[in-house]
């Protein structure tokens, strides 16, 4: 099922001024309106299938159900990718999405705007074969601009899958990822499907065009998607590995420098430790010497105290002796004076001399 076709005149020449997506083409609603409203003009055109190689293209005609069909004589030559099994919502979503040069994808909570050079939706060129009999057809392959996010990581391309009623099968995801092909899946919920198709109601070409334009406007704002396959292409992997190796080499160099510095610090620490030990020994020796001197001084001080005490005791003894002698002498002198005074002829001069001599003795 296709909703657009290449168009030429009866001589299979391009029609001047009729160009879209860098290709000479016509949408299904344009063909249906032209056939309905300007049948004679429509009969001057030939509509062709969407094969990339002009040699492979076959005439098609617009069907009122909203897609182009092969002419009866070419119907048996339809390829798998041109079958009518896809819904209009699916095809319109593919066309709306691939009509944008920048798609603002939203992956979970992360914005992922991707810039595209072009999209390939030709089933012959996008068909991927795995093994001898296994084929997969992505809805489209988008080729990223060199300045786009994920260009290096995904090798410049990404497969786009539109999920309307059936999600991308696991075998397809596994095959794509094993061959380094990323997949972005966009879900078209019932709330944004082509309503008249969903409700099985008749529709006009204008309905198709209106839905397409609204869907395209919606996609230009934000497209919720899921990354089903997220491989790193070989070249990007090699770049990452080289960066990691360079980082590792740089880290090893830094580690070697740190190891050398640690060795030097350990040596310095050992020298300082030895110096501290020597300083401790020297200080202990000085302390012991000081304590010895202090002990000697203390012993000398205690000896001096003892000598002074002994001298003081001797002085007290002498003082006591002198006091006793004075008392005895005073008694003798007093007795002598009393004796002199008792004599009939008192010798006062002799008594006075005795008193003076006594006080001189006491003084000295």
mmCIF file of C-alpha atoms in Angstrom:
data_model
loop_
_atom_site.group_PDB
_atom_site.id
_atom_site.type_symbol
_atom_site.label_atom_id
_atom_site.label_comp_id
_atom_site.label_asym_id
_atom_site.label_seq_id
_atom_site.Cartn_x
_atom_site.Cartn_y
_atom_site.Cartn_z
ATOM 1 C CA UNK A 1 0.000 0.000 0.000
ATOM 2 C CA UNK A 2 1.325 3.414 -1.001
ATOM 3 C CA UNK A 3 -0.257 6.826 -0.585
ATOM 4 C CA UNK A 4 1.917 8.546 -3.175
ATOM 5 C CA UNK A 5 3.153 7.791 -6.679
ATOM 6 C CA UNK A 6 5.542 9.160 -9.248
ATOM 7 C CA UNK A 7 3.849 11.082 -12.046
ATOM 8 C CA UNK A 8 4.750 11.829 -15.677
ATOM 9 C CA UNK A 9 2.931 12.908 -18.756
ATOM 10 C CA UNK A 10 1.788 10.474 -21.444
ATOM 11 C CA UNK A 11 5.255 10.572 -22.959
ATOM 12 C CA UNK A 12 6.731 9.651 -19.590
ATOM 13 C CA UNK A 13 8.307 13.087 -19.231
ATOM 14 C CA UNK A 14 8.397 15.056 -15.930
ATOM 15 C CA UNK A 15 5.601 17.538 -15.379
ATOM 16 C CA UNK A 16 7.021 21.077 -14.931
ATOM 17 C CA UNK A 17 6.410 22.563 -11.499
ATOM 18 C CA UNK A 18 5.200 19.304 -9.982
ATOM 19 C CA UNK A 19 7.822 18.423 -7.414
ATOM 20 C CA UNK A 20 7.834 17.375 -3.755
ATOM 21 C CA UNK A 21 10.392 15.633 -1.538
ATOM 22 C CA UNK A 22 12.906 16.264 -4.313
ATOM 23 C CA UNK A 23 10.928 13.810 -6.462
ATOM 24 C CA UNK A 24 8.210 14.225 -9.114
ATOM 25 C CA UNK A 25 5.273 12.769 -7.226
ATOM 26 C CA UNK A 26 1.589 13.005 -6.362
ATOM 27 C CA UNK A 27 -0.223 12.199 -3.115
ATOM 28 C CA UNK A 28 -3.296 9.963 -3.195
ATOM 29 C CA UNK A 29 -5.653 12.786 -2.214
ATOM 30 C CA UNK A 30 -4.238 14.957 -5.019
ATOM 31 C CA UNK A 31 -4.806 12.172 -7.552
ATOM 32 C CA UNK A 32 -8.328 11.438 -6.275
ATOM 33 C CA UNK A 33 -9.330 15.124 -6.336
ATOM 34 C CA UNK A 34 -7.819 15.586 -9.811
ATOM 35 C CA UNK A 35 -9.606 12.496 -11.133
ATOM 36 C CA UNK A 36 -12.886 13.601 -9.530
ATOM 37 C CA UNK A 37 -12.775 17.263 -10.428
ATOM 38 C CA UNK A 38 -10.652 17.366 -13.601
ATOM 39 C CA UNK A 39 -10.919 13.980 -15.243
ATOM 40 C CA UNK A 40 -9.696 15.122 -18.635
ATOM 41 C CA UNK A 41 -6.542 16.662 -17.151
ATOM 42 C CA UNK A 42 -6.020 13.552 -15.031
ATOM 43 C CA UNK A 43 -6.055 11.390 -18.141
ATOM 44 C CA UNK A 44 -2.974 13.236 -19.421
ATOM 45 C CA UNK A 45 -0.883 11.817 -16.551
ATOM 46 C CA UNK A 46 0.650 8.447 -15.860
ATOM 47 C CA UNK A 47 1.104 7.431 -12.229
ATOM 48 C CA UNK A 48 3.948 5.081 -11.374
ATOM 49 C CA UNK A 49 4.924 2.836 -8.452
ATOM 50 C CA UNK A 50 7.455 4.100 -5.923
ATOM 51 C CA UNK A 51 10.440 1.955 -6.925
ATOM 52 C CA UNK A 52 13.670 3.938 -6.830
ATOM 53 C CA UNK A 53 14.921 2.675 -10.170
ATOM 54 C CA UNK A 54 12.689 4.044 -12.948
ATOM 55 C CA UNK A 55 13.163 0.767 -14.837
ATOM 56 C CA UNK A 56 11.347 -1.086 -12.058
ATOM 57 C CA UNK A 57 8.353 1.249 -11.866
ATOM 58 C CA UNK A 58 4.920 0.033 -12.969
ATOM 59 C CA UNK A 59 1.760 2.025 -13.697
ATOM 60 C CA UNK A 60 -0.635 2.444 -10.764
ATOM 61 C CA UNK A 61 -4.026 4.062 -10.289
ATOM 62 C CA UNK A 62 -5.692 5.809 -7.304
ATOM 63 C CA UNK A 63 -8.145 3.721 -5.330
ATOM 64 C CA UNK A 64 -11.034 5.344 -3.473
ATOM 65 C CA UNK A 65 -9.961 3.460 -0.333
ATOM 66 C CA UNK A 66 -7.029 5.864 -0.043
ATOM 67 C CA UNK A 67 -4.059 4.205 -1.729
ATOM 68 C CA UNK A 68 -2.542 3.522 -5.104
ATOM 69 C CA UNK A 69 -2.934 0.089 -6.690
ATOM 70 C CA UNK A 70 -1.177 -1.559 -9.579
ATOM 71 C CA UNK A 71 -3.068 -1.703 -12.810
ATOM 72 C CA UNK A 72 -4.680 -5.155 -13.272
ATOM 73 C CA UNK A 73 -2.040 -6.457 -15.677
ATOM 74 C CA UNK A 74 0.725 -5.642 -13.141
ATOM 75 C CA UNK A 75 -1.098 -6.738 -9.967
ATOM 76 C CA UNK A 76 0.576 -10.156 -9.929
ATOM 77 C CA UNK A 77 3.980 -8.452 -9.826
ATOM 78 C CA UNK A 78 3.395 -6.677 -6.500
ATOM 79 C CA UNK A 79 6.226 -7.188 -4.057
ATOM 80 C CA UNK A 80 5.800 -7.921 -0.365
ATOM 81 C CA UNK A 81 6.313 -4.288 0.630
ATOM 82 C CA UNK A 82 3.526 -3.078 -1.705
ATOM 83 C CA UNK A 83 0.733 -5.199 -0.226
ATOM 84 C CA UNK A 84 -2.600 -3.762 0.859
ATOM 85 C CA UNK A 85 -2.346 -5.206 4.372
ATOM 86 C CA UNK A 86 -1.180 -1.948 5.966
ATOM 87 C CA UNK A 87 -3.606 0.601 7.331
ATOM 88 C CA UNK A 88 -4.019 4.144 6.076
ATOM 89 C CA UNK A 89 -3.053 5.409 9.543
ATOM 90 C CA UNK A 90 0.210 3.516 9.216
ATOM 91 C CA UNK A 91 1.056 4.841 5.743
ATOM 92 C CA UNK A 92 -0.026 8.404 6.517
ATOM 93 C CA UNK A 93 2.102 8.377 9.685
ATOM 94 C CA UNK A 94 5.156 7.167 7.723
ATOM 95 C CA UNK A 95 4.673 9.858 5.117
ATOM 96 C CA UNK A 96 4.042 12.629 7.687
ATOM 97 C CA UNK A 97 7.105 11.627 9.687
ATOM 98 C CA UNK A 98 9.456 11.359 6.712
ATOM 99 C CA UNK A 99 8.291 14.687 5.286
ATOM 100 C CA UNK A 100 10.192 16.435 8.125
ATOM 101 C CA UNK A 101 13.881 17.289 7.857
ATOM 102 C CA UNK A 102 14.170 17.511 11.659
ATOM 103 C CA UNK A 103 12.168 15.175 13.882
ATOM 104 C CA UNK A 104 11.924 16.138 17.574
ATOM 105 C CA UNK A 105 11.861 12.676 19.109
ATOM 106 C CA UNK A 106 11.057 12.235 22.788
ATOM 107 C CA UNK A 107 12.607 9.093 24.306
ATOM 108 C CA UNK A 108 11.159 8.697 27.800
ATOM 109 C CA UNK A 109 12.055 11.984 29.493
ATOM 110 C CA UNK A 110 14.894 12.767 27.101
ATOM 111 C CA UNK A 111 14.642 14.988 24.028
ATOM 112 C CA UNK A 112 16.364 13.582 20.953
ATOM 113 C CA UNK A 113 15.977 15.908 17.945
ATOM 114 C CA UNK A 114 17.436 14.259 14.849
ATOM 115 C CA UNK A 115 18.308 15.970 11.553
ATOM 116 C CA UNK A 116 17.902 14.002 8.338
ATOM 117 C CA UNK A 117 19.359 14.349 4.855
ATOM 118 C CA UNK A 118 16.745 12.075 3.287
ATOM 119 C CA UNK A 119 14.585 8.990 3.846
ATOM 120 C CA UNK A 120 14.519 5.761 1.907
ATOM 121 C CA UNK A 121 11.132 4.007 1.784
ATOM 122 C CA UNK A 122 11.699 1.922 -1.324
ATOM 123 C CA UNK A 123 11.084 -1.669 -0.321
ATOM 124 C CA UNK A 124 13.595 -3.018 -2.785
ATOM 125 C CA UNK A 125 16.461 -0.864 -1.512
ATOM 126 C CA UNK A 126 15.527 -1.020 2.190
ATOM 127 C CA UNK A 127 14.936 -4.773 2.242
ATOM 128 C CA UNK A 128 17.413 -6.403 4.600
ATOM 129 C CA UNK A 129 18.285 -10.045 4.147
ATOM 130 C CA UNK A 130 19.558 -12.165 7.029
ATOM 131 C CA UNK A 131 20.541 -15.655 6.066
ATOM 132 C CA UNK A 132 19.297 -17.301 2.897
ATOM 133 C CA UNK A 133 15.553 -16.882 3.356
ATOM 134 C CA UNK A 134 14.985 -14.250 6.063
ATOM 135 C CA UNK A 135 13.930 -10.787 4.917
ATOM 136 C CA UNK A 136 12.898 -7.715 6.878
ATOM 137 C CA UNK A 137 11.387 -4.494 5.581
ATOM 138 C CA UNK A 138 11.689 -1.390 7.760
ATOM 139 C CA UNK A 139 8.996 1.216 7.266
ATOM 140 C CA UNK A 140 11.732 3.712 6.401
ATOM 141 C CA UNK A 141 15.455 4.247 6.772
ATOM 142 C CA UNK A 142 16.437 7.785 7.687
ATOM 143 C CA UNK A 143 19.914 9.026 6.769
ATOM 144 C CA UNK A 144 21.164 11.507 9.361
ATOM 145 C CA UNK A 145 22.903 14.803 8.693
ATOM 146 C CA UNK A 146 26.549 14.862 9.737
ATOM 147 C CA UNK A 147 25.799 17.526 12.345
ATOM 148 C CA UNK A 148 22.901 15.543 13.837
ATOM 149 C CA UNK A 149 22.890 13.871 17.209
ATOM 150 C CA UNK A 150 23.667 10.130 17.061
ATOM 151 C CA UNK A 151 25.327 10.431 13.639
ATOM 152 C CA UNK A 152 28.564 8.801 14.825
ATOM 153 C CA UNK A 153 26.928 6.404 17.281
ATOM 154 C CA UNK A 154 24.499 5.033 14.702
ATOM 155 C CA UNK A 155 26.678 5.256 11.619
ATOM 156 C CA UNK A 156 24.562 7.986 10.018
ATOM 157 C CA UNK A 157 21.313 6.039 9.699
ATOM 158 C CA UNK A 158 18.349 4.740 11.685
ATOM 159 C CA UNK A 159 15.418 2.465 10.815
ATOM 160 C CA UNK A 160 11.982 3.904 11.585
ATOM 161 C CA UNK A 161 9.077 1.651 12.535
ATOM 162 C CA UNK A 162 5.463 2.817 12.930
ATOM 163 C CA UNK A 163 3.492 0.850 15.537
ATOM 164 C CA UNK A 164 -0.261 1.034 14.864
ATOM 165 C CA UNK A 165 -1.603 -2.410 15.735
ATOM 166 C CA UNK A 166 1.528 -4.582 15.820
ATOM 167 C CA UNK A 167 4.841 -3.798 17.464
ATOM 168 C CA UNK A 168 8.141 -4.654 15.804
ATOM 169 C CA UNK A 169 8.718 -8.397 16.197
ATOM 170 C CA UNK A 170 11.625 -9.500 18.476
ATOM 171 C CA UNK A 171 13.383 -11.422 15.683
ATOM 172 C CA UNK A 172 13.492 -8.282 13.577
ATOM 173 C CA UNK A 173 14.885 -6.211 16.447
ATOM 174 C CA UNK A 174 17.518 -8.840 17.213
ATOM 175 C CA UNK A 175 18.547 -9.132 13.556
ATOM 176 C CA UNK A 176 18.839 -5.356 13.127
ATOM 177 C CA UNK A 177 20.834 -4.903 16.322
ATOM 178 C CA UNK A 178 23.215 -7.756 15.468
ATOM 179 C CA UNK A 179 23.936 -5.949 12.188
ATOM 180 C CA UNK A 180 24.460 -2.539 13.860
ATOM 181 C CA UNK A 181 21.191 -1.031 12.658
ATOM 182 C CA UNK A 182 19.342 1.104 15.224
ATOM 183 C CA UNK A 183 15.538 1.123 15.336
ATOM 184 C CA UNK A 184 13.213 3.884 16.543
ATOM 185 C CA UNK A 185 9.590 2.822 16.995
ATOM 186 C CA UNK A 186 6.776 5.408 16.949
ATOM 187 C CA UNK A 187 3.428 4.282 18.359
ATOM 188 C CA UNK A 188 0.254 5.632 16.771
ATOM 189 C CA UNK A 189 -2.379 5.280 19.463
ATOM 190 C CA UNK A 190 -6.090 5.045 18.669
ATOM 191 C CA UNK A 191 -6.519 8.650 19.810
ATOM 192 C CA UNK A 192 -4.431 9.938 16.895
ATOM 193 C CA UNK A 193 -5.341 7.360 14.226
ATOM 194 C CA UNK A 194 -7.283 8.353 11.129
ATOM 195 C CA UNK A 195 -10.671 8.413 12.800
ATOM 196 C CA UNK A 196 -12.850 7.540 9.794
ATOM 197 C CA UNK A 197 -10.702 4.547 8.950
ATOM 198 C CA UNK A 198 -10.810 3.392 12.580
ATOM 199 C CA UNK A 199 -14.618 3.718 12.658
ATOM 200 C CA UNK A 200 -14.990 2.188 9.175
ATOM 201 C CA UNK A 201 -16.703 5.330 7.852
ATOM 202 C CA UNK A 202 -16.508 6.649 4.288
ATOM 203 C CA UNK A 203 -14.029 9.478 3.741
ATOM 204 C CA UNK A 204 -13.087 11.977 1.057
ATOM 205 C CA UNK A 205 -9.705 12.975 -0.361
ATOM 206 C CA UNK A 206 -10.020 16.169 1.699
ATOM 207 C CA UNK A 207 -10.327 14.069 4.857
ATOM 208 C CA UNK A 208 -7.065 12.310 4.015
ATOM 209 C CA UNK A 209 -5.257 15.567 3.289
ATOM 210 C CA UNK A 210 -6.582 17.223 6.461
ATOM 211 C CA UNK A 211 -5.502 14.271 8.624
ATOM 212 C CA UNK A 212 -2.053 14.211 6.981
ATOM 213 C CA UNK A 213 -1.464 17.922 7.578
ATOM 214 C CA UNK A 214 -2.614 17.722 11.214
ATOM 215 C CA UNK A 215 -0.423 14.674 11.852
ATOM 216 C CA UNK A 216 2.557 16.371 10.221
ATOM 217 C CA UNK A 217 2.024 19.486 12.375
ATOM 218 C CA UNK A 218 1.814 17.287 15.469
ATOM 219 C CA UNK A 219 5.025 15.446 14.574
ATOM 220 C CA UNK A 220 6.843 18.725 13.946
ATOM 221 C CA UNK A 221 6.272 19.579 17.635
ATOM 222 C CA UNK A 222 7.113 16.269 19.316
ATOM 223 C CA UNK A 223 7.269 12.581 18.454
ATOM 224 C CA UNK A 224 7.173 10.038 21.262
ATOM 225 C CA UNK A 225 9.326 7.057 20.372
ATOM 226 C CA UNK A 226 11.096 4.053 21.808
ATOM 227 C CA UNK A 227 14.597 2.857 20.957
ATOM 228 C CA UNK A 228 14.270 -0.835 20.148
ATOM 229 C CA UNK A 229 17.781 -1.348 18.793
ATOM 230 C CA UNK A 230 20.666 0.787 20.012
ATOM 231 C CA UNK A 231 23.952 -0.593 18.693
ATOM 232 C CA UNK A 232 27.235 1.256 18.429
ATOM 233 C CA UNK A 233 28.594 1.023 14.912
ATOM 234 C CA UNK A 234 32.059 -0.495 14.521
ATOM 235 C CA UNK A 235 33.829 2.740 13.622
ATOM 236 C CA UNK A 236 32.287 4.601 16.555
ATOM 237 C CA UNK A 237 33.126 1.684 18.829
ATOM 238 C CA UNK A 238 36.716 1.849 17.671
ATOM 239 C CA UNK A 239 36.757 5.580 18.360
ATOM 240 C CA UNK A 240 35.399 5.007 21.854
ATOM 241 C CA UNK A 241 37.900 2.194 22.461
ATOM 242 C CA UNK A 242 40.761 4.436 21.279
ATOM 243 C CA UNK A 243 39.610 7.248 23.564
ATOM 244 C CA UNK A 244 39.352 4.796 26.454
ATOM 245 C CA UNK A 245 42.811 3.426 25.646
ATOM 246 C CA UNK A 246 44.249 6.947 25.481
ATOM 247 C CA UNK A 247 42.537 7.735 28.777
ATOM 248 C CA UNK A 248 43.915 4.517 30.270
ATOM 249 C CA UNK A 249 47.421 5.298 29.020
ATOM 250 C CA UNK A 250 47.157 8.795 30.438
ATOM 251 C CA UNK A 251 45.913 7.366 33.738
ATOM 252 C CA UNK A 252 48.811 4.894 33.780
ATOM 253 C CA UNK A 253 51.270 7.741 33.199
ATOM 254 C CA UNK A 254 49.682 9.702 36.013
ATOM 255 C CA UNK A 255 49.772 6.610 38.219
ATOM 256 C CA UNK A 256 53.484 6.143 37.449
ATOM 257 C CA UNK A 257 54.161 9.760 38.392
ATOM 258 C CA UNK A 258 52.118 9.386 41.546
ATOM 259 C CA UNK A 259 53.986 6.156 42.395
ATOM 260 C CA UNK A 260 57.325 7.917 41.940
ATOM 261 C CA UNK A 261 56.164 10.802 44.094
ATOM 262 C CA UNK A 262 54.936 8.381 46.753
ATOM 263 C CA UNK A 263 58.330 6.627 46.733
ATOM 264 C CA UNK A 264 60.103 9.958 47.156
ATOM 265 C CA UNK A 265 57.734 10.924 49.949
ATOM 266 C CA UNK A 266 58.317 7.580 51.654
ATOM 267 C CA UNK A 267 62.052 8.157 51.495
ATOM 268 C CA UNK A 268 61.657 11.670 52.864
ATOM 269 C CA UNK A 269 59.367 10.296 55.546
ATOM 270 C CA UNK A 270 61.975 7.682 56.501
ATOM 271 C CA UNK A 271 64.646 10.390 56.754
ATOM 272 C CA UNK A 272 62.415 12.577 58.868
ATOM 273 C CA UNK A 273 61.516 9.590 61.035
ATOM 274 C CA UNK A 274 65.221 8.841 61.577
ATOM 275 C CA UNK A 275 65.863 12.501 62.371
ATOM 276 C CA UNK A 276 63.000 12.513 64.880
ATOM 277 C CA UNK A 277 64.343 9.362 66.533
ATOM 278 C CA UNK A 278 67.801 10.916 66.791
ATOM 279 C CA UNK A 279 66.262 14.112 68.127
ATOM 280 C CA UNK A 280 64.322 12.114 70.715
ATOM 281 C CA UNK A 281 67.513 10.299 71.793
ATOM 282 C CA UNK A 282 69.400 13.606 72.012
ATOM 283 C CA UNK A 283 66.584 15.230 73.984
ATOM 284 C CA UNK A 284 66.404 12.212 76.310
ATOM 285 C CA UNK A 285 70.140 12.442 76.908
ATOM 286 C CA UNK A 286 69.887 16.170 77.605
ATOM 287 C CA UNK A 287 66.961 15.522 79.922
ATOM 288 C CA UNK A 288 68.859 12.831 81.784
ATOM 289 C CA UNK A 289 71.867 15.190 82.102
ATOM 290 C CA UNK A 290 69.612 17.956 83.353
ATOM 291 C CA UNK A 291 67.948 15.628 85.824
ATOM 292 C CA UNK A 292 71.392 14.499 87.052
ATOM 293 C CA UNK A 293 72.524 18.099 87.508
ATOM 294 C CA UNK A 294 69.239 18.921 89.198
ATOM 295 C CA UNK A 295 69.683 15.965 91.544
ATOM 296 C CA UNK A 296 73.194 17.079 92.388
ATOM 297 C CA UNK A 297 71.971 20.614 93.036
ATOM 298 C CA UNK A 298 69.180 19.251 95.185
ATOM 299 C CA UNK A 299 71.605 17.127 97.174
ATOM 300 C CA UNK A 300 73.968 20.131 97.555
ATOM 301 C CA UNK A 301 71.027 22.265 98.658
ATOM 302 C CA UNK A 302 69.929 19.684 101.187
ATOM 303 C CA UNK A 303 73.555 19.416 102.473
ATOM 304 C CA UNK A 304 73.727 23.212 102.786
ATOM 305 C CA UNK A 305 70.464 23.163 104.684
ATOM 306 C CA UNK A 306 71.882 20.503 106.984
ATOM 307 C CA UNK A 307 75.129 22.480 107.503
ATOM 308 C CA UNK A 308 73.198 25.646 108.259
ATOM 309 C CA UNK A 309 71.009 23.778 110.679
ATOM 310 C CA UNK A 310 74.013 22.291 112.444
ATOM 311 C CA UNK A 311 75.713 25.690 112.546
ATOM 312 C CA UNK A 312 72.512 27.204 113.907
ATOM 313 C CA UNK A 313 72.368 24.516 116.582
ATOM 314 C CA UNK A 314 76.006 25.220 117.539
ATOM 315 C CA UNK A 315 75.283 28.922 117.728
ATOM 316 C CA UNK A 316 72.289 28.240 119.932
ATOM 317 C CA UNK A 317 74.476 26.044 122.166
ATOM 318 C CA UNK A 318 77.133 28.733 122.478
ATOM 319 C CA UNK A 319 74.449 31.336 123.090
ATOM 320 C CA UNK A 320 72.993 29.202 125.824
ATOM 321 C CA UNK A 321 76.484 28.704 127.298
ATOM 322 C CA UNK A 322 77.160 32.418 127.254
ATOM 323 C CA UNK A 323 73.781 33.074 128.814
ATOM 324 C CA UNK A 324 74.496 30.576 131.607
ATOM 325 C CA UNK A 325 77.957 32.007 132.169
ATOM 326 C CA UNK A 326 76.460 35.498 132.288
ATOM 327 C CA UNK A 327 73.935 34.416 134.814
ATOM 328 C CA UNK A 328 76.657 32.784 136.930
ATOM 329 C CA UNK A 329 78.970 35.788 136.569
ATOM 330 C CA UNK A 330 76.119 38.149 137.419
ATOM 331 C CA UNK A 331 75.429 36.134 140.507
ATOM 332 C CA UNK A 332 79.052 36.186 141.514
ATOM 333 C CA UNK A 333 79.285 39.915 140.815
ATOM 334 C CA UNK A 334 76.128 40.596 142.746
ATOM 335 C CA UNK A 335 77.425 38.577 145.663
ATOM 336 C CA UNK A 336 80.740 40.419 145.511
ATOM 337 C CA UNK A 337 79.038 43.812 145.447
ATOM 338 C CA UNK A 338 76.860 42.860 148.337
ATOM 339 C CA UNK A 339 79.997 41.721 150.122
ATOM 340 C CA UNK A 340 81.755 45.006 149.403
ATOM 341 C CA UNK A 341 78.771 46.963 150.522
ATOM 342 C CA UNK A 342 78.735 45.002 153.720
ATOM 343 C CA UNK A 343 82.281 46.016 154.531
ATOM 344 C CA UNK A 344 82.753 48.879 156.997
ATOM 345 C CA UNK A 345 84.958 50.769 154.590
ATOM 346 C CA UNK A 346 83.305 50.599 151.122
ATOM 347 C CA UNK A 347 85.556 50.865 148.082
ATOM 348 C CA UNK A 348 83.061 52.465 145.635
ATOM 349 C CA UNK A 349 85.605 52.936 142.912
ATOM 350 C CA UNK A 350 86.348 49.221 142.821
ATOM 351 C CA UNK A 351 82.645 48.369 142.721
ATOM 352 C CA UNK A 352 82.071 50.719 139.747
ATOM 353 C CA UNK A 353 84.924 49.134 137.773
ATOM 354 C CA UNK A 354 83.477 45.716 138.351
ATOM 355 C CA UNK A 355 80.069 46.830 136.943
ATOM 356 C CA UNK A 356 81.676 48.374 133.820
ATOM 357 C CA UNK A 357 83.755 45.256 133.165
ATOM 358 C CA UNK A 358 80.652 43.127 133.407
ATOM 359 C CA UNK A 359 78.703 45.078 130.790
ATOM 360 C CA UNK A 360 81.708 45.126 128.463
ATOM 361 C CA UNK A 361 81.905 41.360 128.712
ATOM 362 C CA UNK A 362 78.183 40.996 128.025
ATOM 363 C CA UNK A 363 78.550 43.303 124.999
ATOM 364 C CA UNK A 364 81.325 41.267 123.457
#
